[in-house]
Amino acid sequence: MPTTPDISESLNELRGKKAWGLRRSDGSVFLFDIGNPIPSVSRRMRGEWGFLFESCDWSFQRSSNQESVSSDDDRELIESAFDSMQLGDIHDADFLASTGVLSLSFSSGLRLTVSPQETEEDVEATEWLLFTPGDMVWAKTRSALTFGSSHKP
């Protein structure tokens, strides 16, 4: 019987991989790719891995603990910060199940901290997704962290 993977195994695999393609989608929703670029169906290159952040609170901080930009900022400030932000390689990645906090640190000195959005009433709203090789995905909601196929039936 196959065992369910542990998110820490996937996060460990991210260490040393380049994070690239940081872009805002809508409001404070954003995504970035990780690892080698591979072609996708949409004619846009995507990473072997990828993060999508939706209904969550997040902030990027410099190593000096100075906040650069957060989900609380307005759209223009987020776009401006993302336009000039270079993440570099993923240096460290942690998920603390007891608090639901995801932390990623990058070789550029930036640290991304992601936490549940306390104002979100829908416990099934997607906080973040980590797309992995093999078309699999980690999906974090306020009520669960699941691992499965990225192709919905």
mmCIF file of C-alpha atoms in Angstrom:
data_model
loop_
_atom_site.group_PDB
_atom_site.id
_atom_site.type_symbol
_atom_site.label_atom_id
_atom_site.label_comp_id
_atom_site.label_asym_id
_atom_site.label_seq_id
_atom_site.Cartn_x
_atom_site.Cartn_y
_atom_site.Cartn_z
ATOM 1 C CA MET A 1 0.000 0.000 0.000
ATOM 2 C CA PRO A 2 1.513 3.348 -1.006
ATOM 3 C CA THR A 3 2.055 5.841 1.791
ATOM 4 C CA THR A 4 0.804 9.404 1.615
ATOM 5 C CA PRO A 5 3.746 11.763 1.090
ATOM 6 C CA ASP A 6 4.698 14.327 3.689
ATOM 7 C CA ILE A 7 4.758 17.975 2.544
ATOM 8 C CA SER A 8 8.208 18.336 4.106
ATOM 9 C CA GLU A 9 9.578 15.849 1.543
ATOM 10 C CA SER A 10 8.299 18.025 -1.309
ATOM 11 C CA LEU A 11 9.544 21.222 0.354
ATOM 12 C CA ASN A 12 12.991 19.680 0.834
ATOM 13 C CA GLU A 13 13.134 18.970 -2.902
ATOM 14 C CA LEU A 14 12.699 22.707 -3.604
ATOM 15 C CA ARG A 15 15.952 23.657 -1.867
ATOM 16 C CA GLY A 16 18.526 24.943 -4.345
ATOM 17 C CA LYS A 17 16.016 25.296 -7.197
ATOM 18 C CA LYS A 18 15.580 28.671 -8.902
ATOM 19 C CA ALA A 19 12.308 30.540 -8.281
ATOM 20 C CA TRP A 20 11.299 32.634 -11.294
ATOM 21 C CA GLY A 21 8.320 34.149 -13.122
ATOM 22 C CA LEU A 22 6.880 35.961 -10.094
ATOM 23 C CA ARG A 23 3.618 37.572 -11.197
ATOM 24 C CA ARG A 24 0.410 38.922 -9.706
ATOM 25 C CA SER A 25 -2.864 37.568 -11.018
ATOM 26 C CA ASP A 26 -5.800 39.365 -9.399
ATOM 27 C CA GLY A 27 -5.781 41.450 -6.228
ATOM 28 C CA SER A 28 -3.201 39.859 -3.941
ATOM 29 C CA VAL A 29 -3.273 36.502 -5.778
ATOM 30 C CA PHE A 30 0.145 35.630 -7.191
ATOM 31 C CA LEU A 31 2.239 32.775 -8.500
ATOM 32 C CA PHE A 32 5.788 31.821 -9.395
ATOM 33 C CA ASP A 33 7.592 28.924 -10.990
ATOM 34 C CA ILE A 34 10.399 26.804 -9.580
ATOM 35 C CA GLY A 35 13.070 24.716 -11.259
ATOM 36 C CA ASN A 36 13.749 24.121 -14.928
ATOM 37 C CA PRO A 37 11.351 25.666 -17.470
ATOM 38 C CA ILE A 38 9.145 23.198 -19.325
ATOM 39 C CA PRO A 39 6.635 23.872 -22.128
ATOM 40 C CA SER A 40 2.971 23.996 -21.191
ATOM 41 C CA VAL A 41 -0.258 23.678 -23.154
ATOM 42 C CA SER A 42 -0.855 27.445 -22.908
ATOM 43 C CA ARG A 43 2.342 28.131 -24.912
ATOM 44 C CA ARG A 44 3.891 29.731 -21.827
ATOM 45 C CA MET A 45 6.868 28.109 -20.188
ATOM 46 C CA ARG A 46 6.240 26.904 -16.662
ATOM 47 C CA GLY A 47 8.487 25.483 -13.996
ATOM 48 C CA GLU A 48 8.841 21.857 -12.978
ATOM 49 C CA TRP A 49 7.257 23.079 -9.743
ATOM 50 C CA GLY A 50 5.010 26.066 -9.091
ATOM 51 C CA PHE A 51 3.245 27.929 -6.300
ATOM 52 C CA LEU A 52 -0.117 29.699 -6.580
ATOM 53 C CA PHE A 53 -1.246 31.794 -3.600
ATOM 54 C CA GLU A 54 -4.948 32.700 -3.344
ATOM 55 C CA SER A 55 -6.973 33.153 -0.121
ATOM 56 C CA CYS A 56 -4.142 33.725 2.335
ATOM 57 C CA ASP A 57 -2.176 36.441 4.077
ATOM 58 C CA TRP A 58 1.390 36.768 2.815
ATOM 59 C CA SER A 59 4.390 39.042 3.128
ATOM 60 C CA PHE A 60 7.828 39.272 1.570
ATOM 61 C CA GLN A 61 10.512 40.518 3.942
ATOM 62 C CA ARG A 62 14.192 41.264 3.486
ATOM 63 C CA SER A 63 16.634 39.495 5.780
ATOM 64 C CA SER A 64 16.675 42.657 7.902
ATOM 65 C CA ASN A 65 12.992 41.909 8.799
ATOM 66 C CA GLN A 66 11.999 44.986 6.827
ATOM 67 C CA GLU A 67 8.688 44.254 5.074
ATOM 68 C CA SER A 68 8.864 44.751 1.345
ATOM 69 C CA VAL A 69 5.288 44.010 0.306
ATOM 70 C CA SER A 70 2.290 42.122 1.661
ATOM 71 C CA SER A 71 -1.207 40.980 0.750
ATOM 72 C CA ASP A 72 -2.517 44.020 2.648
ATOM 73 C CA ASP A 73 -0.896 46.435 0.183
ATOM 74 C CA ASP A 74 -2.731 47.950 -2.766
ATOM 75 C CA ARG A 75 -2.498 46.469 -6.243
ATOM 76 C CA GLU A 76 -0.133 49.124 -7.601
ATOM 77 C CA LEU A 77 2.374 48.655 -4.775
ATOM 78 C CA ILE A 78 2.277 44.851 -5.184
ATOM 79 C CA GLU A 79 2.809 45.143 -8.953
ATOM 80 C CA SER A 80 5.667 47.614 -8.521
ATOM 81 C CA ALA A 81 7.392 45.424 -5.932
ATOM 82 C CA PHE A 82 6.937 42.264 -8.025
ATOM 83 C CA ASP A 83 8.318 44.007 -11.137
ATOM 84 C CA SER A 84 11.624 44.661 -9.377
ATOM 85 C CA MET A 85 11.781 41.559 -7.163
ATOM 86 C CA GLN A 86 14.291 38.797 -7.905
ATOM 87 C CA LEU A 87 13.789 35.749 -5.696
ATOM 88 C CA GLY A 88 16.812 33.625 -6.591
ATOM 89 C CA ASP A 89 17.156 30.023 -5.449
ATOM 90 C CA ILE A 90 15.022 28.584 -2.683
ATOM 91 C CA HIS A 91 17.266 28.410 0.358
ATOM 92 C CA ASP A 92 14.780 26.953 2.853
ATOM 93 C CA ALA A 93 11.124 25.890 2.899
ATOM 94 C CA ASP A 94 8.996 24.971 5.929
ATOM 95 C CA PHE A 95 5.358 24.288 6.693
ATOM 96 C CA LEU A 96 4.151 24.283 10.310
ATOM 97 C CA ALA A 97 0.931 22.261 10.386
ATOM 98 C CA SER A 98 -0.112 23.482 13.856
ATOM 99 C CA THR A 99 -0.365 27.102 12.645
ATOM 100 C CA GLY A 100 -0.800 26.577 8.900
ATOM 101 C CA VAL A 101 2.183 28.867 8.211
ATOM 102 C CA LEU A 102 4.359 28.280 5.142
ATOM 103 C CA SER A 103 7.791 29.953 5.032
ATOM 104 C CA LEU A 104 10.140 30.164 2.078
ATOM 105 C CA SER A 105 13.523 31.866 2.101
ATOM 106 C CA PHE A 106 15.446 32.748 -1.025
ATOM 107 C CA SER A 107 19.098 33.298 -1.924
ATOM 108 C CA SER A 108 18.229 36.969 -2.630
ATOM 109 C CA GLY A 109 17.692 37.539 1.094
ATOM 110 C CA LEU A 110 13.888 37.664 0.738
ATOM 111 C CA ARG A 111 11.630 35.583 2.941
ATOM 112 C CA LEU A 112 8.004 34.791 2.074
ATOM 113 C CA THR A 113 5.661 34.026 4.972
ATOM 114 C CA VAL A 114 2.181 32.728 4.163
ATOM 115 C CA SER A 115 -0.549 32.248 6.769
ATOM 116 C CA PRO A 116 -4.267 31.469 6.816
ATOM 117 C CA GLN A 117 -6.485 34.451 6.086
ATOM 118 C CA GLU A 118 -8.435 34.895 9.304
ATOM 119 C CA THR A 119 -11.194 36.871 7.584
ATOM 120 C CA GLU A 120 -11.910 34.044 5.101
ATOM 121 C CA GLU A 121 -15.100 32.323 6.280
ATOM 122 C CA ASP A 122 -15.025 29.477 3.759
ATOM 123 C CA VAL A 123 -12.834 26.756 5.329
ATOM 124 C CA GLU A 124 -12.615 25.076 1.912
ATOM 125 C CA ALA A 125 -11.244 28.171 0.120
ATOM 126 C CA THR A 126 -7.843 27.427 -1.393
ATOM 127 C CA GLU A 127 -5.034 29.235 0.416
ATOM 128 C CA TRP A 128 -2.208 27.968 -1.770
ATOM 129 C CA LEU A 129 -1.260 25.257 -4.244
ATOM 130 C CA LEU A 130 2.153 23.671 -4.801
ATOM 131 C CA PHE A 131 2.302 21.995 -8.206
ATOM 132 C CA THR A 132 4.872 19.200 -8.333
ATOM 133 C CA PRO A 133 6.410 17.139 -11.121
ATOM 134 C CA GLY A 134 4.171 14.361 -12.415
ATOM 135 C CA ASP A 135 1.058 16.584 -12.501
ATOM 136 C CA MET A 136 0.480 16.320 -8.762
ATOM 137 C CA VAL A 137 -0.468 19.144 -6.407
ATOM 138 C CA TRP A 138 -0.450 19.978 -2.715
ATOM 139 C CA ALA A 139 -3.613 21.970 -1.917
ATOM 140 C CA LYS A 140 -3.890 23.935 1.341
ATOM 141 C CA THR A 141 -7.265 25.115 2.661
ATOM 142 C CA ARG A 142 -8.070 26.281 6.185
ATOM 143 C CA SER A 143 -9.438 22.817 6.941
ATOM 144 C CA ALA A 144 -6.892 20.522 5.237
ATOM 145 C CA LEU A 145 -3.664 19.939 3.368
ATOM 146 C CA THR A 146 -4.145 17.371 0.611
ATOM 147 C CA PHE A 147 -2.013 15.788 -2.098
ATOM 148 C CA GLY A 148 -3.408 14.487 -5.370
ATOM 149 C CA SER A 149 -3.636 14.813 -9.120
ATOM 150 C CA SER A 150 -3.671 18.334 -10.550
ATOM 151 C CA HIS A 151 -6.190 17.107 -13.140
ATOM 152 C CA LYS A 152 -9.713 17.247 -11.759
ATOM 153 C CA PRO A 153 -11.986 14.388 -12.868
#
